[in-house]
mmCIF file of C-alpha atoms in Angstrom:
data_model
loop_
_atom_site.group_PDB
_atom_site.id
_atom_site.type_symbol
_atom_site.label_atom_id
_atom_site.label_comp_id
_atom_site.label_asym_id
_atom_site.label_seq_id
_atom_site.Cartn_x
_atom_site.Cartn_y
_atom_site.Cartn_z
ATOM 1 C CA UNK A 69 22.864 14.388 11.287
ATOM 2 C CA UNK A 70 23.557 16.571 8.603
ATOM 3 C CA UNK A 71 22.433 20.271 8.391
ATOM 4 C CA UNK A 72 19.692 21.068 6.023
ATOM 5 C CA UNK A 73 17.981 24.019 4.614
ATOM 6 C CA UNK A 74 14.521 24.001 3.729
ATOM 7 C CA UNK A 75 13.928 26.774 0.528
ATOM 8 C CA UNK A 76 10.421 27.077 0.099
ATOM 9 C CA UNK A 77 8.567 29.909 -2.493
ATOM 10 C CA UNK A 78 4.788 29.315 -2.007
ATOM 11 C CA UNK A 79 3.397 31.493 -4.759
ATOM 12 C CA UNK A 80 5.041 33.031 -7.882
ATOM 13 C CA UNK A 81 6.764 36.200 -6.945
ATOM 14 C CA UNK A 82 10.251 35.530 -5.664
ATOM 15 C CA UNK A 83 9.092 38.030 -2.440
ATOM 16 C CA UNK A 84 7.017 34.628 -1.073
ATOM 17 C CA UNK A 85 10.434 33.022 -1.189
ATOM 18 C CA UNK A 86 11.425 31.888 2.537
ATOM 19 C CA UNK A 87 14.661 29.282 4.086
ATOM 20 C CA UNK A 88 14.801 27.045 7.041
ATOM 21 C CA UNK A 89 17.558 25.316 8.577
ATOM 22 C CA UNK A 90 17.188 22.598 11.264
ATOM 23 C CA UNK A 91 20.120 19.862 12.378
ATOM 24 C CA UNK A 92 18.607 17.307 10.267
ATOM 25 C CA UNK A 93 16.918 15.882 7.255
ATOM 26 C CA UNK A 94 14.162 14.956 9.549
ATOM 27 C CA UNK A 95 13.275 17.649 11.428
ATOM 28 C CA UNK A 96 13.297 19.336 8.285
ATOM 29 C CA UNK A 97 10.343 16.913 7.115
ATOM 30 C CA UNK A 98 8.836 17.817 10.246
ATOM 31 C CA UNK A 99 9.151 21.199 9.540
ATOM 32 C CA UNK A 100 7.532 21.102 6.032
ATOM 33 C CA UNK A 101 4.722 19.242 7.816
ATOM 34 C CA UNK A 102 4.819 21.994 10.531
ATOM 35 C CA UNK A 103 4.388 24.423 7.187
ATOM 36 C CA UNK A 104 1.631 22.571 6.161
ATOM 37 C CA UNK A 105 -0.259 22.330 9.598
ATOM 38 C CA UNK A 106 -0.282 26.491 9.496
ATOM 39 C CA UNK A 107 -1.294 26.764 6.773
ATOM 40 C CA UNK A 108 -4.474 24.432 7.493
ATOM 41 C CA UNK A 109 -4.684 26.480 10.663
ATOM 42 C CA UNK A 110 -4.740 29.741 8.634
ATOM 43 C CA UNK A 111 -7.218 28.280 6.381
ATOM 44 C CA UNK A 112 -9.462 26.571 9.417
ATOM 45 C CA UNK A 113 -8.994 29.132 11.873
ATOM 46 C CA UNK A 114 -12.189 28.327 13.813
ATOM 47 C CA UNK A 115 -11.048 24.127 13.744
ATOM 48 C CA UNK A 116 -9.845 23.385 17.016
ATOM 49 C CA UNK A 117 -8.313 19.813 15.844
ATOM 50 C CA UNK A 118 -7.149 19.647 12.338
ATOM 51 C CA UNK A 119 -6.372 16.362 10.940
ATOM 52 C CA UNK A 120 -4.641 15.261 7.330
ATOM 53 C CA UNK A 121 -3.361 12.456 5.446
ATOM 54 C CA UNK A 122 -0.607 11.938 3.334
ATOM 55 C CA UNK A 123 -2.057 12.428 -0.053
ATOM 56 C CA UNK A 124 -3.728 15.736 1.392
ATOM 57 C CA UNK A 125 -0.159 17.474 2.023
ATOM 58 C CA UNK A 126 1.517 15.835 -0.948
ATOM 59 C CA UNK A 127 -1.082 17.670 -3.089
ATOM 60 C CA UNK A 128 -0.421 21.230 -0.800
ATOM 61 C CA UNK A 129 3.342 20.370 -1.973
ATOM 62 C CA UNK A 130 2.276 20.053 -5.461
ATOM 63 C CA UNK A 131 0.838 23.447 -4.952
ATOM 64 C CA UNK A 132 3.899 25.386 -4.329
ATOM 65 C CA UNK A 133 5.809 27.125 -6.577
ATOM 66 C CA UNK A 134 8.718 26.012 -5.629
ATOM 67 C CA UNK A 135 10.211 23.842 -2.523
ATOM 68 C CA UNK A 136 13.465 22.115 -2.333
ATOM 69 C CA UNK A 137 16.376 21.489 0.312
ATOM 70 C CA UNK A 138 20.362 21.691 0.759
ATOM 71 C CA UNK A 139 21.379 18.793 2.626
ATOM 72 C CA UNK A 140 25.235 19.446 4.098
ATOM 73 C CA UNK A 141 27.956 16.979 2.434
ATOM 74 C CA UNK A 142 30.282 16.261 5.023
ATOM 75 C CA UNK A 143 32.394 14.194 2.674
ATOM 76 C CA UNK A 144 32.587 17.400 -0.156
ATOM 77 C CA UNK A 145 32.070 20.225 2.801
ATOM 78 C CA UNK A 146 29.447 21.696 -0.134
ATOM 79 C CA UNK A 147 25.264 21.156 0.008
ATOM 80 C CA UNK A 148 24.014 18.988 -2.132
ATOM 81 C CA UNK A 149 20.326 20.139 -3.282
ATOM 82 C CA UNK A 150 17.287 17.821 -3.376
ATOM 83 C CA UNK A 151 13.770 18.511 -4.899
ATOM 84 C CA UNK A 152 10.205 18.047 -4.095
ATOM 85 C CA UNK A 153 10.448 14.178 -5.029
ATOM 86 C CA UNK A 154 12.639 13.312 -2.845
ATOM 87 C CA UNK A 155 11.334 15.888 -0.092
ATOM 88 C CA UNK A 156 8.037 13.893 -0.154
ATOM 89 C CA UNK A 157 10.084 10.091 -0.191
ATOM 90 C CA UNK A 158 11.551 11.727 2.489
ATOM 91 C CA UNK A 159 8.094 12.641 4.304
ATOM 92 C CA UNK A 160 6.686 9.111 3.491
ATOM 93 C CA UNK A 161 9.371 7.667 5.648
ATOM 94 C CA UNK A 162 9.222 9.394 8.214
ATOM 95 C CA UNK A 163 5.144 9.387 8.479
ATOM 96 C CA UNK A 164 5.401 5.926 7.568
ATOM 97 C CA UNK A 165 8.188 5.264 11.014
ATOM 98 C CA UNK A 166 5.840 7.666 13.305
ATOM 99 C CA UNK A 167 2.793 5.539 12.489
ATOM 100 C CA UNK A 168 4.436 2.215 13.371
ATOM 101 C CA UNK A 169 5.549 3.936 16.617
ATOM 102 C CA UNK A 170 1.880 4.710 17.373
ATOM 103 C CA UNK A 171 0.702 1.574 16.288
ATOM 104 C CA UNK A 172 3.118 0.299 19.092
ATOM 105 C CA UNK A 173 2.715 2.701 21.452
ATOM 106 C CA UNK A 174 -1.223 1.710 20.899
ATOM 107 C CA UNK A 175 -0.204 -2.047 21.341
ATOM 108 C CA UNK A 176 1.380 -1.205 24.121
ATOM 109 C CA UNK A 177 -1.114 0.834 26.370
ATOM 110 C CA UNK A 178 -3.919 -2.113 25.355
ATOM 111 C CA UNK A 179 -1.472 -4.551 26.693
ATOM 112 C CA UNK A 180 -1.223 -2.200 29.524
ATOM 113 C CA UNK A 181 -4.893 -2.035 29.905
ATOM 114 C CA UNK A 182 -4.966 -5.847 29.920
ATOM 115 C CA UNK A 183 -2.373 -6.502 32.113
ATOM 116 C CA UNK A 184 -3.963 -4.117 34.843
ATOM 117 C CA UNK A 185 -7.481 -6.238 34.574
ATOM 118 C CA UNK A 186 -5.416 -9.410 34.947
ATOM 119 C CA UNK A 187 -3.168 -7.923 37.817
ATOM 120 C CA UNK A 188 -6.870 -7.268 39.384
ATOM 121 C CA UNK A 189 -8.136 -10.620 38.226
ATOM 122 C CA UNK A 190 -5.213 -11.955 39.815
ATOM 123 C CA UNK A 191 -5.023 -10.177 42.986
ATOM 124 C CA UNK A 192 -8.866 -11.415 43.569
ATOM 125 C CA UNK A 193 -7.590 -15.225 42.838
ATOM 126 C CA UNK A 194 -4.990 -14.923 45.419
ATOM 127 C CA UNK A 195 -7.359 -13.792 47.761
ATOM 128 C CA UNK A 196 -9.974 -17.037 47.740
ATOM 129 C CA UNK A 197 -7.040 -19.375 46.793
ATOM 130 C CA UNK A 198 -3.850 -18.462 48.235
ATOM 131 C CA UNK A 199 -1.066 -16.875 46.338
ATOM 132 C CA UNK A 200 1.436 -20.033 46.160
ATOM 133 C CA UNK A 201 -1.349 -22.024 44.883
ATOM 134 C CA UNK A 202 -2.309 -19.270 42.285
ATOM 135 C CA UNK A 203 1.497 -18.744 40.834
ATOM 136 C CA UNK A 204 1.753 -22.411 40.503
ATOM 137 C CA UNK A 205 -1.117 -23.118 38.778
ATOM 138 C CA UNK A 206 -0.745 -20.128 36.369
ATOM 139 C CA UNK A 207 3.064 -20.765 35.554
ATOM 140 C CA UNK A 208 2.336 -24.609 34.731
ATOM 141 C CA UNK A 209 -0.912 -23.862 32.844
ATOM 142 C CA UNK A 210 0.112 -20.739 30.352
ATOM 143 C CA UNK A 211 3.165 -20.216 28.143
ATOM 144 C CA UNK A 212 2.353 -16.852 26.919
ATOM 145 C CA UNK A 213 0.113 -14.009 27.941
ATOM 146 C CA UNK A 214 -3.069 -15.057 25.839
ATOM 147 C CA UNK A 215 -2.932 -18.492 27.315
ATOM 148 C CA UNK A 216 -2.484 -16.646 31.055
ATOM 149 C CA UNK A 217 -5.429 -14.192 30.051
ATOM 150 C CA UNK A 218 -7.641 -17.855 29.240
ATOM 151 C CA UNK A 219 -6.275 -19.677 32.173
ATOM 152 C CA UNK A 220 -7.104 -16.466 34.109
ATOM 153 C CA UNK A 221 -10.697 -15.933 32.923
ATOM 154 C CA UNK A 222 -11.549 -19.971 33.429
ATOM 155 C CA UNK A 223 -10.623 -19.809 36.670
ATOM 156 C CA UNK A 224 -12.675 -16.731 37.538
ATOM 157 C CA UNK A 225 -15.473 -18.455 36.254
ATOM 158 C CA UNK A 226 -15.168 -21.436 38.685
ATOM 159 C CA UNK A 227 -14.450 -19.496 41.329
ATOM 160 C CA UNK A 228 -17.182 -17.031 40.536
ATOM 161 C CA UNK A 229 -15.298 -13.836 40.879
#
């Protein structure tokens, strides 16, 4: 974690000129984002969802006049500065690590979603066959959850569930 202050000058005159500081480099990408999102809200006021890619806020960065960041040196005890290039590597990373979190976290509630229908699937199976006979015949016949979800669905079809 290393402190870092976000400089940012939207428009010409040195008045527009504004600082940040969060704990990190990235919550300071988060916070440029966060700049970005107001300003689409600003711009979009009556847009109750307002959605953006990449390319869209690397061109609003473009924009600026002027945007850079200190990033503390622990090593020097000084703040070494870093402009918009590396602010938007920076952003591409992190946007890059938050959509393979979704993409999990979507994984994960479809799995979720799957695993409930099979619970049900299974709790019916136990019902008409018995439970022992069920667990057996499951554990011997599937190695992995796709095979269980097959071995699941052919036997729900004999049985007629």
């Amino acid at each position: 974690m290393s402190h870092t202050i976000l400089l940012v000058q939207p428009g010409l005159r040195p008045e527009t000129r504004t600082y940040s500081d969060y704990d990190s480099i990235n919550e300071c990408m988060e916070g440029v984002c966060r700049v970005y999102e107001q300003h689409l809200k600003r711009i979009n006021p009556n847009t109750p969802t307002i959605t953006y890619d990449i390319s869209q806020l690397f061109l609003f960065l473009d924009k600026l006049a002027d945007i850079s960041c200190l990033v503390y040196q622990k090593s020097t005890n000084t703040y070494a500065p870093y402009n918009k290039e590396w602010i938007k590597e920076k952003i591409y990373v992190l946007l890059k690590r938050a959509a393979g979190r979704v993409s999990v976290s979507r994984f994960l509630i479809n799995q979720t979603t799957n695993v409930r229908q099979l619970v049900k699937k299974v709790k019916s199976l136990t019902d008409i066959i018995g439970r022992v006979s069920v667990c057996r015949f499951l554990v011997n016949q599937a190695t992995n959850v796709r095979q269980l979800v097959e071995e699941i669905k052919k036997l729900a079809d004999i049985v007629e569930i």
